Amino acid sequence: MTGPSGAEQDTGGPVGPYGGRVLRRLVTYRWALEPALGVLLLVCWLLFGSVADAQGASVVSFFCGALALSRVAPGVALGLTWCAAFIALVGPHELGSTFGWMAYIAVLLTLFGVAAHGRRAVLWLALASAPLLGFAGAFVLDTQNTLAFPHFGPSFGGLYASYGIALLLMWLVLTTGLCAGWLLGFLVARQRGSPQTAGASVLVWLAQSGGAAVDGSGQDSGMLVRRLSPRQLIADVSIAGAFALGCAITGVSPRPWILVTVGFTIAVALRRISPAVALAVAWFAAIVQMTSGLGVQFSDVGVLIVLYATAAYGDRIVRWSGLVSAGVGAVVAALYLSVSSALDSGYFNLVSSRIAALALQFAFLFVVSATVLGLSWVLGLLMRTWRTAIASRRAQAEAEVERLRAQEDVVVEQERTRIARDMHDVVAHSLAVVIAQADGARYARATDPDAVDEALTTIASTAREALGDVRLLLGELRHAESEGPQPSLADLDRLVDQLRAAGLPIELSREGADIALGSAHQIAAYRIVQEALTNALRHGDTTRTATVDLDGEPNGVTITVTNALKDQPAPDGSAQRVGHGLPGMRERAVLSGGWLTAEPHGDRFVVRAFLPVPAAVRQGGGA
């Protein structure tokens, strides 16, 4: 990312600032990863493989070459993969179990690279190739007795019925793994071109096609690797540790069980930070479990946790991939458990008489598996809906606060405009007096010198008062509006009579010295009393008396307006409406150099304001 000044900001993304810098430095050498993996696979075959014929060597070379070219030439890599698969199908050579699984990993990584870097046609051709390559792999592994699947059932041309069941089961398992690798590459490719997410994680960096890696700050919903808080990371690691401990307590199997447990533990740890990766790892662990002949164990709970996470935290593709995985997993699990149970019970010694029981068992296991797996996914979807609803309510509340704030700003602006209109009359009156006195003094200068002094005194006093009014109100002037008579403190009696006639009993009292305020301050005092009594009429208890007290002092006047509150409280959750009253009263008091408070006290609402006497008025009175 770049800041306002154009300098690059190292936000780090989900991998942290240091990790982001490392990825940016290594992206220059990103092109060498796939060739290095291909060379590594070839070296492993030379050290541990057992292929001695030319056809076997060509299979190895094609698989390694496909992996090496999966980034720079995805179409060529897919073609080499098909050539290797075809030679493996028709050749009489023996690949061996070790290289058989190495070849499967090479095909899986090749499909990942093709999905991450290939064009649209090559990308979807790779997806269509996944089930075909899965069938080829299952056929090779089964015919070469890589899988020790027992022979049972009737024989047709030397092939037992168990051969078809084993082939179907292995095809489902291998195809699922290949599709998971393709899906992971597809998800990575969606973010490679986005400047907000490219380079934000190691997996996205793996799909970089060149250029500098950019740290991302995208939203969690679109990230392959989600941003989690330290507390969430600690919680996920702790849960994964507890899961591994539970597996260790309940598990007693040898090496394959350890590999399965490690796979499911990694999937549980990654379920929130990357649901897509967690789903792929869970599928790999399940494949190892089934190909190793292991039964149901405690670690299978990890499948339920991962399915829940795909629905709760994954984006749209990952979410629906979780649902598809639940359905496919139910079929595979039911078939695997049915066949295992049938072998243990000796069903296939009497196939014709027990096939109905086997089909019924498969149907029962499918329903149970689909229910359990689907329920986990649905619970995750419900959690996602609940979180979305909470976020929606929070956003709605924030929008309501913004609306009220904007409405209050509008009210204040309208009140300022109204104050500007009041100033128009005040300044016009003062200037008219100044002009009249100046003209009179000019004409009386020769005949009556004393009148000149009196006129100049009046001009000075009026100018001081007008200057004070201008200082208070000129900053709020927006548009000049039509002239009209403006109220003063002398009009309070008429205002009180009007509100009494409207149904609000009022007591008005004036105490202290005579109140000597300028025109602008008198308008402010009148408006404050008017708005306070209007609010009392609208929102208060009109059966009880409201009071208006004006306490005059030499330095200003204190205004106190109280009214009784209604007994019924406002409905819960309803937003308090912002009117012209409180913001306008407070604005007028502040512009006049005073202050205003408005708050409930017991069962009454009290508005108290203080307006100072302008210095010009005090000086004029002292003259």
Coordinates of C-alpha atoms in Angstrom, one line a residue:
M1 CA 0.0 0.0 0.0
T2 CA 1.1 3.6 -0.4
G3 CA 0.2 6.4 1.9
P4 CA -0.8 9.9 1.0
S5 CA 2.7 11.0 0.4
G6 CA 3.4 8.1 -2.0
A7 CA 5.6 6.2 0.4
E8 CA 5.0 2.6 0.8
Q9 CA 3.3 1.6 4.0
D10 CA 4.2 -1.9 5.5
T11 CA 1.0 -3.0 6.9
G12 CA 2.0 -6.6 6.7
G13 CA -1.4 -8.2 6.2
P14 CA -2.2 -11.4 7.9
V15 CA 1.4 -12.5 7.9
G16 CA 2.7 -9.4 9.8
P17 CA 5.0 -6.6 8.8
Y18 CA 8.1 -8.7 8.9
G19 CA 6.5 -11.5 6.9
G20 CA 5.3 -9.0 4.3
R21 CA 8.8 -7.7 3.8
V22 CA 10.2 -11.2 3.4
L23 CA 7.5 -12.1 0.8
R24 CA 8.3 -8.9 -1.2
R25 CA 12.0 -9.8 -1.3
L26 CA 11.4 -13.4 -2.3
V27 CA 8.8 -12.6 -5.0
T28 CA 11.6 -12.0 -7.5
Y29 CA 12.6 -15.6 -7.2
R30 CA 9.0 -16.9 -7.1
W31 CA 9.4 -18.4 -10.6
A32 CA 11.9 -21.0 -9.3
L33 CA 9.6 -22.7 -6.8
E34 CA 7.8 -25.1 -9.2
P35 CA 11.0 -26.1 -11.0
A36 CA 12.7 -26.7 -7.6
L37 CA 9.8 -29.0 -6.6
G38 CA 10.0 -30.9 -9.8
V39 CA 13.8 -31.4 -9.4
L40 CA 13.2 -32.4 -5.7
L41 CA 10.6 -35.0 -6.8
L42 CA 13.0 -36.4 -9.4
V43 CA 15.8 -36.6 -6.9
C44 CA 13.5 -38.5 -4.5
W45 CA 12.6 -41.0 -7.2
L46 CA 16.3 -41.5 -8.0
L47 CA 17.1 -42.1 -4.3
F48 CA 14.0 -44.1 -3.3
G49 CA 12.3 -45.2 -6.4
S50 CA 12.3 -48.7 -8.0
V51 CA 11.5 -48.0 -11.7
A52 CA 14.1 -49.5 -14.0
D53 CA 12.5 -49.5 -17.5
A54 CA 12.2 -46.7 -20.0
Q55 CA 8.4 -46.4 -19.7
G56 CA 8.7 -45.9 -16.0
A57 CA 11.4 -43.3 -16.4
S58 CA 9.3 -41.5 -18.9
V59 CA 6.3 -41.4 -16.5
V60 CA 8.6 -40.0 -13.8
S61 CA 10.0 -37.4 -16.2
F62 CA 6.6 -36.3 -17.4
F63 CA 5.2 -35.9 -13.9
C64 CA 8.3 -33.9 -12.8
G65 CA 8.2 -31.8 -15.9
A66 CA 4.5 -31.1 -15.5
L67 CA 5.1 -29.8 -12.0
A68 CA 8.0 -27.7 -13.1
L69 CA 6.0 -26.0 -15.9
S70 CA 2.7 -25.6 -14.0
R71 CA 3.3 -21.9 -13.4
V72 CA 5.0 -20.7 -16.6
A73 CA 3.1 -23.0 -19.1
P74 CA -0.1 -24.4 -17.4
G75 CA -1.4 -25.9 -20.7
V76 CA 1.8 -27.7 -21.4
A77 CA 1.9 -29.0 -17.8
L78 CA -1.6 -30.4 -18.1
G79 CA -0.7 -32.1 -21.4
L80 CA 2.4 -33.7 -19.8
T81 CA 0.3 -34.9 -16.9
W82 CA -2.1 -36.6 -19.3
C83 CA 0.8 -38.2 -21.1
A84 CA 2.3 -39.6 -17.9
A85 CA -1.1 -40.9 -16.8
F86 CA -1.7 -42.6 -20.2
I87 CA 1.8 -44.3 -20.1
A88 CA 1.1 -45.4 -16.6
L89 CA -2.2 -47.0 -17.6
V90 CA -1.0 -48.9 -20.7
G91 CA 2.6 -49.8 -19.6
P92 CA 3.5 -53.1 -18.1
H93 CA 6.0 -51.5 -15.7
E94 CA 5.8 -51.4 -11.9
L95 CA 5.8 -48.0 -10.4
G96 CA 5.9 -49.1 -6.7
S97 CA 3.8 -47.8 -3.9
T98 CA 6.2 -45.1 -2.8
F99 CA 6.4 -43.4 -6.2
G100 CA 2.7 -44.0 -6.7
W101 CA 1.9 -41.6 -3.9
M102 CA 4.7 -39.2 -5.0
A103 CA 3.1 -39.1 -8.4
Y104 CA -0.3 -38.4 -6.9
I105 CA 1.2 -35.4 -5.0
A106 CA 2.8 -34.2 -8.2
V107 CA -0.5 -34.3 -10.0
L108 CA -2.2 -32.5 -7.1
L109 CA 0.4 -29.7 -7.1
T110 CA 0.2 -29.5 -10.9
L111 CA -3.6 -28.9 -10.8
F112 CA -3.1 -26.3 -8.1
G113 CA -0.6 -24.4 -10.3
V114 CA -2.8 -24.7 -13.4
A115 CA -5.8 -23.4 -11.5
A116 CA -3.8 -20.5 -10.1
H117 CA -2.0 -19.5 -13.3
G118 CA -3.9 -20.9 -16.3
R119 CA -6.3 -19.1 -18.6
R120 CA -10.0 -19.7 -18.4
A121 CA -10.1 -22.6 -20.9
V122 CA -7.1 -24.4 -19.4
L123 CA -8.4 -23.8 -15.9
W124 CA -11.8 -25.5 -16.5
L125 CA -10.1 -28.2 -18.6
A126 CA -8.0 -29.0 -15.5
L127 CA -11.2 -29.3 -13.4
A128 CA -12.7 -31.7 -15.9
S129 CA -9.4 -33.7 -15.9
A130 CA -9.5 -34.2 -12.1
P131 CA -12.1 -37.1 -12.0
L132 CA -10.4 -38.7 -15.0
L133 CA -6.9 -38.5 -13.5
G134 CA -8.4 -39.8 -10.2
F135 CA -9.8 -42.8 -12.0
A136 CA -6.4 -43.4 -13.7
G137 CA -4.7 -43.2 -10.3
A138 CA -7.2 -45.6 -8.7
F139 CA -6.8 -48.1 -11.6
V140 CA -3.0 -48.1 -11.4
L141 CA -2.9 -48.4 -7.6
D142 CA -5.4 -51.2 -7.6
T143 CA -4.1 -53.2 -10.5
Q144 CA -0.5 -53.0 -9.1
N145 CA -1.7 -54.2 -5.7
T146 CA -0.6 -51.0 -4.1
L147 CA -3.7 -51.3 -2.0
A148 CA -4.2 -54.6 -0.2
F149 CA -7.9 -54.7 -0.7
P150 CA -9.2 -58.3 -0.1
H151 CA -10.8 -60.3 -2.9
F152 CA -14.4 -61.4 -2.4
G153 CA -17.6 -62.0 -4.4
P154 CA -18.0 -63.7 -7.8
S155 CA -15.2 -63.7 -10.3
F156 CA -15.6 -62.5 -13.9
G157 CA -12.6 -63.3 -16.1
G158 CA -10.3 -63.5 -13.1
L159 CA -11.6 -60.2 -11.6
Y160 CA -13.4 -60.3 -8.3
A161 CA -16.4 -58.1 -7.5
S162 CA -14.3 -56.5 -4.8
Y163 CA -12.2 -55.0 -7.6
G164 CA -15.0 -52.8 -8.7
I165 CA -15.8 -51.6 -5.2
A166 CA -12.2 -50.9 -4.5
L167 CA -11.8 -49.0 -7.7
L168 CA -15.0 -46.9 -7.0
L169 CA -13.9 -46.1 -3.5
M170 CA -10.3 -45.1 -4.6
W171 CA -11.7 -43.0 -7.4
L172 CA -13.9 -41.0 -5.1
V173 CA -11.0 -40.5 -2.6
L174 CA -8.4 -39.5 -5.2
T175 CA -10.8 -37.3 -7.2
T176 CA -11.8 -35.5 -4.1
G177 CA -8.2 -34.7 -3.3
L178 CA -7.4 -33.5 -6.8
C179 CA -10.6 -31.3 -6.8
A180 CA -9.5 -29.8 -3.5
G181 CA -6.1 -28.9 -4.9
W182 CA -7.7 -27.3 -7.9
L183 CA -10.2 -25.4 -5.8
L184 CA -7.3 -24.0 -3.6
G185 CA -5.5 -22.8 -6.7
F186 CA -8.7 -21.2 -8.0
L187 CA -9.3 -19.3 -4.8
V188 CA -5.7 -18.1 -4.8
A189 CA -6.0 -16.9 -8.4
R190 CA -9.0 -14.8 -7.5
Q191 CA -6.9 -12.6 -5.3
R192 CA -3.6 -12.6 -7.2
G193 CA -4.6 -9.6 -9.3
S194 CA -6.2 -7.6 -6.5
P195 CA -3.9 -4.8 -5.2
Q196 CA -5.7 -5.1 -1.8
T197 CA -5.0 -8.8 -1.3
A198 CA -2.1 -9.8 -3.5
G199 CA 0.9 -10.9 -1.4
A200 CA -1.1 -10.7 1.9
S201 CA -0.4 -14.4 2.8
V202 CA 2.0 -17.1 1.9
L203 CA -0.6 -19.0 -0.2
V204 CA -1.4 -15.9 -2.2
W205 CA 2.3 -15.3 -2.6
L206 CA 2.6 -18.8 -4.1
A207 CA 0.3 -17.7 -6.9
Q208 CA 2.3 -14.5 -7.7
S209 CA 2.9 -14.2 -11.4
G210 CA 5.5 -11.4 -11.2
G211 CA 6.0 -7.9 -9.9
A212 CA 6.2 -6.7 -6.4
A213 CA 4.1 -8.2 -3.7
V214 CA 1.7 -5.7 -2.2
D215 CA 0.5 -6.0 1.4
G216 CA -3.2 -6.2 1.6
S217 CA -5.8 -5.0 3.9
G218 CA -8.9 -6.5 2.3
Q219 CA -12.0 -7.6 4.1
D220 CA -12.1 -11.0 5.7
S221 CA -14.9 -12.2 3.5
G222 CA -12.7 -12.0 0.4
M223 CA -9.4 -13.2 1.9
L224 CA -8.0 -16.7 1.5
V225 CA -6.1 -16.1 4.8
R226 CA -8.3 -14.1 7.2
R227 CA -7.0 -11.5 9.6
L228 CA -7.4 -12.7 13.2
S229 CA -6.7 -10.9 16.5
P230 CA -4.0 -12.3 18.8
R231 CA -6.7 -13.5 21.2
Q232 CA -8.4 -15.5 18.4
L233 CA -5.1 -17.0 17.3
I234 CA -4.3 -18.1 20.8
A235 CA -7.8 -19.6 21.2
D236 CA -7.5 -21.5 17.9
V237 CA -4.1 -22.9 18.8
S238 CA -5.3 -23.9 22.2
I239 CA -8.4 -25.7 20.8
A240 CA -6.1 -27.5 18.3
G241 CA -3.9 -28.5 21.1
A242 CA -6.8 -29.8 23.1
F243 CA -8.0 -31.7 20.0
A244 CA -4.6 -33.3 19.5
L245 CA -4.5 -34.3 23.2
G246 CA -7.9 -35.9 22.9
C247 CA -6.8 -37.9 19.8
A248 CA -3.6 -39.0 21.7
I249 CA -5.7 -40.3 24.6
T250 CA -8.1 -42.2 22.5
G251 CA -5.9 -43.4 19.7
V252 CA -3.7 -46.5 19.8
S253 CA -2.9 -47.0 16.1
P254 CA 0.6 -47.0 14.6
R255 CA 2.1 -44.6 12.0
P256 CA -0.9 -43.9 9.7
W257 CA -3.0 -42.9 12.7
I258 CA -0.3 -40.3 13.7
L259 CA -0.4 -38.9 10.2
V260 CA -4.2 -38.7 10.2
T261 CA -4.2 -37.0 13.7
V262 CA -1.6 -34.4 12.6
G263 CA -3.6 -33.7 9.5
F264 CA -6.9 -33.1 11.3
T265 CA -5.1 -31.1 14.0
I266 CA -3.7 -28.8 11.4
A267 CA -7.2 -28.4 9.8
V268 CA -8.7 -27.6 13.2
A269 CA -6.0 -25.0 13.9
L270 CA -6.5 -23.3 10.4
R271 CA -10.3 -23.5 10.4
R272 CA -10.8 -19.7 11.0
I273 CA -7.6 -18.2 9.6
S274 CA -8.1 -20.1 6.3
P275 CA -11.2 -22.2 5.9
A276 CA -10.3 -23.2 2.4
V277 CA -6.9 -24.6 3.4
A278 CA -8.5 -26.3 6.4
L279 CA -11.0 -28.1 4.1
A280 CA -8.2 -29.3 1.8
V281 CA -6.1 -30.5 4.7
A282 CA -9.1 -32.3 6.2
W283 CA -9.7 -34.1 2.9
F284 CA -6.1 -35.2 2.7
A285 CA -6.3 -36.6 6.3
A286 CA -9.5 -38.4 5.4
I287 CA -7.9 -39.9 2.3
V288 CA -4.9 -41.2 4.3
Q289 CA -7.3 -42.6 6.9
M290 CA -9.4 -44.5 4.3
T291 CA -6.4 -45.8 2.3
S292 CA -4.8 -47.0 5.5
G293 CA -7.9 -49.0 6.5
L294 CA -8.5 -47.1 9.7
G295 CA -11.9 -47.1 11.3
V296 CA -13.9 -44.3 12.9
Q297 CA -11.9 -42.6 15.6
F298 CA -12.0 -39.4 17.7
S299 CA -10.0 -37.4 15.2
D300 CA -12.9 -37.6 12.8
V301 CA -14.5 -34.9 14.9
G302 CA -12.2 -32.5 13.1
V303 CA -14.2 -33.0 9.9
L304 CA -17.3 -31.6 11.7
I305 CA -15.3 -28.7 13.0
V306 CA -13.9 -27.8 9.6
L307 CA -17.4 -28.1 7.9
Y308 CA -18.7 -25.8 10.5
A309 CA -15.9 -23.3 9.8
T310 CA -16.4 -23.3 6.1
A311 CA -20.0 -22.2 6.5
A312 CA -19.3 -19.8 9.3
Y313 CA -16.1 -18.1 8.1
G314 CA -15.6 -19.0 4.4
D315 CA -16.5 -16.9 1.4
R316 CA -19.2 -17.9 -1.1
I317 CA -17.1 -20.5 -2.9
V318 CA -15.6 -22.0 0.2
R319 CA -19.0 -22.1 1.9
W320 CA -20.7 -24.0 -0.9
S321 CA -17.6 -26.2 -1.3
G322 CA -18.1 -27.2 2.3
L323 CA -21.7 -28.2 1.5
V324 CA -20.6 -30.3 -1.5
S325 CA -17.9 -31.8 0.7
A326 CA -20.5 -32.8 3.2
G327 CA -22.5 -34.6 0.5
V328 CA -19.5 -36.3 -1.1
G329 CA -18.1 -37.2 2.3
A330 CA -21.3 -38.8 3.3
V331 CA -21.3 -41.0 0.2
V332 CA -17.6 -41.9 0.6
A333 CA -17.9 -42.6 4.4
A334 CA -21.0 -44.7 3.9
L335 CA -19.4 -46.8 1.2
Y336 CA -16.2 -47.1 3.1
L337 CA -17.9 -48.2 6.3
S338 CA -20.3 -50.5 4.6
V339 CA -17.5 -52.3 2.7
S340 CA -15.3 -52.5 5.9
S341 CA -18.2 -53.9 7.9
A342 CA -19.1 -56.4 5.2
L343 CA -15.5 -57.6 5.1
D344 CA -15.4 -58.0 8.8
S345 CA -18.7 -59.9 8.9
G346 CA -18.0 -62.1 5.9
Y347 CA -21.0 -60.9 3.8
F348 CA -19.3 -61.5 0.5
N349 CA -19.1 -65.2 1.1
L350 CA -22.8 -65.3 0.3
V351 CA -23.2 -62.3 -1.9
S352 CA -26.6 -63.3 -3.4
S353 CA -28.2 -63.6 0.0
R354 CA -26.7 -60.6 1.8
I355 CA -26.5 -58.0 -0.9
A356 CA -29.8 -56.5 0.2
A357 CA -28.6 -56.2 3.8
L358 CA -25.4 -54.5 2.5
A359 CA -27.5 -52.0 0.5
L360 CA -29.7 -51.3 3.5
Q361 CA -26.6 -50.8 5.6
F362 CA -25.1 -48.4 3.0
A363 CA -28.4 -46.4 2.9
F364 CA -28.5 -46.2 6.7
L365 CA -24.9 -45.1 7.0
F366 CA -25.4 -42.5 4.2
V367 CA -28.4 -41.0 6.0
V368 CA -26.5 -40.9 9.3
S369 CA -23.3 -39.4 7.7
A370 CA -25.2 -36.9 5.7
T371 CA -27.2 -35.8 8.7
V372 CA -24.2 -35.4 10.9
L373 CA -22.0 -33.7 8.3
G374 CA -24.9 -31.5 7.0
L375 CA -25.9 -30.5 10.5
S376 CA -22.4 -29.3 11.2
W377 CA -22.5 -27.2 8.0
V378 CA -25.9 -25.8 8.8
L379 CA -24.8 -24.8 12.4
G380 CA -22.0 -22.9 10.8
L381 CA -24.4 -21.2 8.4
L382 CA -26.7 -20.3 11.3
M383 CA -23.7 -18.8 13.2
R384 CA -22.8 -16.8 10.1
T385 CA -26.4 -15.5 9.8
W386 CA -26.4 -14.6 13.5
R387 CA -23.1 -12.6 13.1
T388 CA -24.4 -10.9 10.0
A389 CA -27.6 -9.9 11.8
I390 CA -25.5 -8.5 14.7
A391 CA -23.3 -6.6 12.3
S392 CA -26.4 -5.3 10.5
R393 CA -28.0 -4.1 13.7
R394 CA -24.8 -2.4 14.7
A395 CA -24.5 -0.7 11.3
Q396 CA -28.2 0.3 11.6
A397 CA -27.5 1.8 15.0
E398 CA -24.5 3.7 13.7
A399 CA -26.5 4.9 10.7
E400 CA -29.2 6.1 13.1
V401 CA -26.6 8.0 15.2
E402 CA -25.3 9.6 12.0
R403 CA -28.8 10.5 11.0
L404 CA -29.5 12.2 14.3
R405 CA -26.2 14.0 14.2
A406 CA -26.9 15.2 10.7
Q407 CA -30.4 16.3 11.7
E408 CA -29.0 18.2 14.7
D409 CA -26.5 19.9 12.3
V410 CA -29.4 20.9 10.1
V411 CA -31.2 22.3 13.1
V412 CA -28.2 24.3 14.2
E413 CA -27.7 25.6 10.7
Q414 CA -31.4 26.6 10.5
E415 CA -31.1 28.4 13.9
R416 CA -28.0 30.2 12.8
T417 CA -29.9 31.4 9.7
R418 CA -32.7 32.6 11.9
I419 CA -30.2 34.4 14.1
A420 CA -28.8 36.1 11.0
R421 CA -32.3 37.3 10.1
D422 CA -32.6 38.7 13.6
M423 CA -29.4 40.5 13.2
H424 CA -30.6 42.2 10.1
D425 CA -33.2 44.2 12.0
V426 CA -30.9 44.9 14.9
V427 CA -28.1 46.4 12.7
A428 CA -30.6 48.2 10.5
H429 CA -32.2 49.9 13.5
S430 CA -28.8 50.9 14.9
L431 CA -27.5 52.3 11.6
A432 CA -30.7 54.2 11.1
V433 CA -30.2 55.9 14.5
V434 CA -26.6 56.7 13.7
I435 CA -27.5 58.2 10.3
A436 CA -30.4 60.3 11.8
Q437 CA -28.2 61.6 14.6
A438 CA -25.3 62.4 12.2
D439 CA -27.6 64.3 9.9
G440 CA -29.1 66.2 12.8
A441 CA -25.7 67.2 14.2
R442 CA -24.5 68.4 10.8
Y443 CA -27.5 70.7 10.4
A444 CA -27.4 71.9 14.1
R445 CA -23.7 72.5 14.2
A446 CA -23.9 76.3 13.6
T447 CA -27.1 77.0 15.6
D448 CA -26.9 74.6 18.6
P449 CA -23.4 73.3 19.6
D450 CA -24.8 71.5 22.6
A451 CA -27.1 69.4 20.3
V452 CA -24.0 68.3 18.4
D453 CA -22.4 66.9 21.6
E454 CA -25.6 65.1 22.5
A455 CA -25.9 63.7 19.0
L456 CA -22.3 62.5 19.0
T457 CA -22.9 60.8 22.4
T458 CA -25.9 59.0 21.0
I459 CA -24.0 58.0 17.9
A460 CA -21.1 56.6 20.0
S461 CA -23.5 54.6 22.3
T462 CA -25.5 53.3 19.4
A463 CA -22.4 52.3 17.5
R464 CA -20.9 50.5 20.5
E465 CA -24.2 48.5 20.9
A466 CA -24.4 47.7 17.2
L467 CA -20.7 46.7 17.2
G468 CA -21.4 44.2 20.0
D469 CA -24.4 42.8 18.1
V470 CA -22.3 42.5 14.9
R471 CA -19.5 40.7 16.7
L472 CA -22.1 38.2 18.1
L473 CA -24.1 37.6 15.0
L474 CA -22.1 38.5 11.9
G475 CA -20.2 35.2 11.8
E476 CA -23.5 33.4 11.5
L477 CA -24.9 35.4 8.7
R478 CA -25.9 33.3 5.7
H479 CA -28.6 35.0 3.6
A480 CA -30.5 38.2 4.2
E481 CA -34.2 37.6 4.5
S482 CA -37.3 39.7 4.6
E483 CA -37.5 42.3 7.4
G484 CA -40.0 42.0 10.1
P485 CA -40.6 43.1 13.7
Q486 CA -38.4 41.3 16.2
P487 CA -39.5 40.4 19.8
S488 CA -38.0 41.7 23.0
L489 CA -38.3 41.0 26.7
A490 CA -41.3 43.4 26.7
D491 CA -43.2 40.8 24.6
L492 CA -42.9 38.0 27.1
D493 CA -46.3 38.8 28.7
R494 CA -47.9 38.4 25.3
L495 CA -46.1 35.1 24.7
V496 CA -47.1 33.8 28.1
D497 CA -50.8 34.7 27.4
Q498 CA -50.7 32.9 24.0
L499 CA -49.3 29.7 25.6
R500 CA -51.8 29.9 28.4
A501 CA -54.6 30.0 25.9
A502 CA -53.1 26.9 24.2
G503 CA -53.5 25.0 27.5
L504 CA -50.2 25.4 29.4
P505 CA -50.5 27.1 32.8
I506 CA -47.6 29.4 33.3
E507 CA -46.3 31.6 36.1
L508 CA -44.0 34.5 35.0
S509 CA -41.8 36.4 37.5
R510 CA -39.2 39.1 37.2
E511 CA -36.8 39.7 40.1
G512 CA -33.8 41.9 40.7
A513 CA -32.7 45.1 39.0
D514 CA -34.1 46.3 35.7
I515 CA -32.9 44.2 32.9
A516 CA -30.8 46.2 30.4
L517 CA -29.9 44.1 27.4
G518 CA -29.1 45.0 23.9
S519 CA -31.4 44.2 21.0
A520 CA -29.7 41.0 20.0
H521 CA -29.5 39.7 23.6
Q522 CA -33.2 40.5 24.1
I523 CA -34.1 38.5 21.0
A524 CA -32.0 35.6 22.3
A525 CA -33.7 35.8 25.7
Y526 CA -37.1 35.9 24.2
R527 CA -36.3 32.9 21.8
I528 CA -34.9 30.8 24.7
V529 CA -38.1 31.3 26.8
Q530 CA -40.3 30.7 23.7
E531 CA -38.6 27.4 22.8
A532 CA -38.5 26.2 26.4
L533 CA -42.3 26.8 26.8
T534 CA -43.1 25.4 23.4
N535 CA -41.2 22.1 24.3
A536 CA -43.1 22.1 27.7
L537 CA -46.4 22.4 25.8
R538 CA -45.5 19.6 23.3
H539 CA -43.7 17.1 25.5
G540 CA -44.5 18.0 29.2
D541 CA -47.4 17.5 31.5
T542 CA -49.8 20.4 30.7
T543 CA -51.9 19.7 33.7
R544 CA -49.2 21.1 36.0
T545 CA -47.9 24.7 36.1
A546 CA -44.7 25.7 34.3
T547 CA -42.6 28.6 35.7
V548 CA -40.5 31.3 34.0
D549 CA -38.1 33.3 36.3
L550 CA -36.0 36.2 35.0
D551 CA -33.4 37.3 37.6
G552 CA -31.9 40.6 36.6
E553 CA -28.4 41.5 37.8
P554 CA -26.0 44.3 37.0
N555 CA -23.9 42.0 34.8
G556 CA -26.6 40.0 33.1
V557 CA -29.9 38.1 33.4
T558 CA -30.5 34.5 34.5
I559 CA -33.4 32.8 32.8
T560 CA -35.0 29.6 34.5
V561 CA -37.9 27.8 32.8
T562 CA -39.2 24.6 34.5
N563 CA -42.1 22.3 33.5
A564 CA -43.5 19.0 34.7
L565 CA -42.5 15.8 32.9
K566 CA -45.0 13.3 31.6
D567 CA -45.4 10.1 33.6
Q568 CA -45.1 7.8 30.5
P569 CA -41.5 7.1 29.5
A570 CA -40.4 7.0 25.9
P571 CA -40.7 3.6 24.2
D572 CA -37.5 1.5 24.5
G573 CA -35.2 1.7 21.5
S574 CA -36.9 4.7 20.0
A575 CA -34.5 7.4 19.0
Q576 CA -34.9 10.8 20.7
R577 CA -36.0 13.3 18.1
V578 CA -33.9 16.4 17.6
G579 CA -36.0 19.6 17.3
H580 CA -35.2 23.2 17.0
G581 CA -35.4 23.7 20.8
L582 CA -32.3 22.6 22.6
P583 CA -29.7 23.1 19.9
G584 CA -31.2 26.5 19.0
M585 CA -31.4 27.7 22.6
R586 CA -27.8 26.6 23.3
E587 CA -26.6 28.2 20.1
R588 CA -28.2 31.6 21.0
A589 CA -26.9 31.6 24.5
V590 CA -23.3 30.8 23.4
L591 CA -23.4 33.5 20.7
S592 CA -24.5 36.0 23.3
G593 CA -21.5 35.2 25.4
G594 CA -23.5 33.2 28.0
W595 CA -24.4 29.6 28.7
L596 CA -27.4 27.2 28.8
T597 CA -28.2 23.9 30.5
A598 CA -31.2 21.7 29.9
E599 CA -31.8 18.5 31.9
P600 CA -34.4 16.8 34.0
H601 CA -34.4 17.1 37.8
G602 CA -36.7 14.6 39.4
D603 CA -40.2 15.0 37.8
R604 CA -39.4 18.3 36.2
F605 CA -37.4 19.5 33.3
V606 CA -35.3 22.6 33.9
V607 CA -33.8 25.0 31.3
R608 CA -31.4 27.5 32.9
A609 CA -29.5 30.2 30.9
F610 CA -27.4 33.2 31.6
L611 CA -27.0 36.2 29.2
P612 CA -24.5 38.9 30.0
V613 CA -25.2 42.6 29.6
P614 CA -23.1 43.9 26.7
A615 CA -20.2 46.2 27.7
A616 CA -21.5 48.9 25.4
V617 CA -24.9 48.9 27.2
R618 CA -23.2 49.2 30.6
Q619 CA -21.0 52.0 29.4
G620 CA -23.9 53.8 27.9
G621 CA -25.9 53.5 31.1
G622 CA -23.1 54.8 33.1
A623 CA -22.7 57.9 30.9

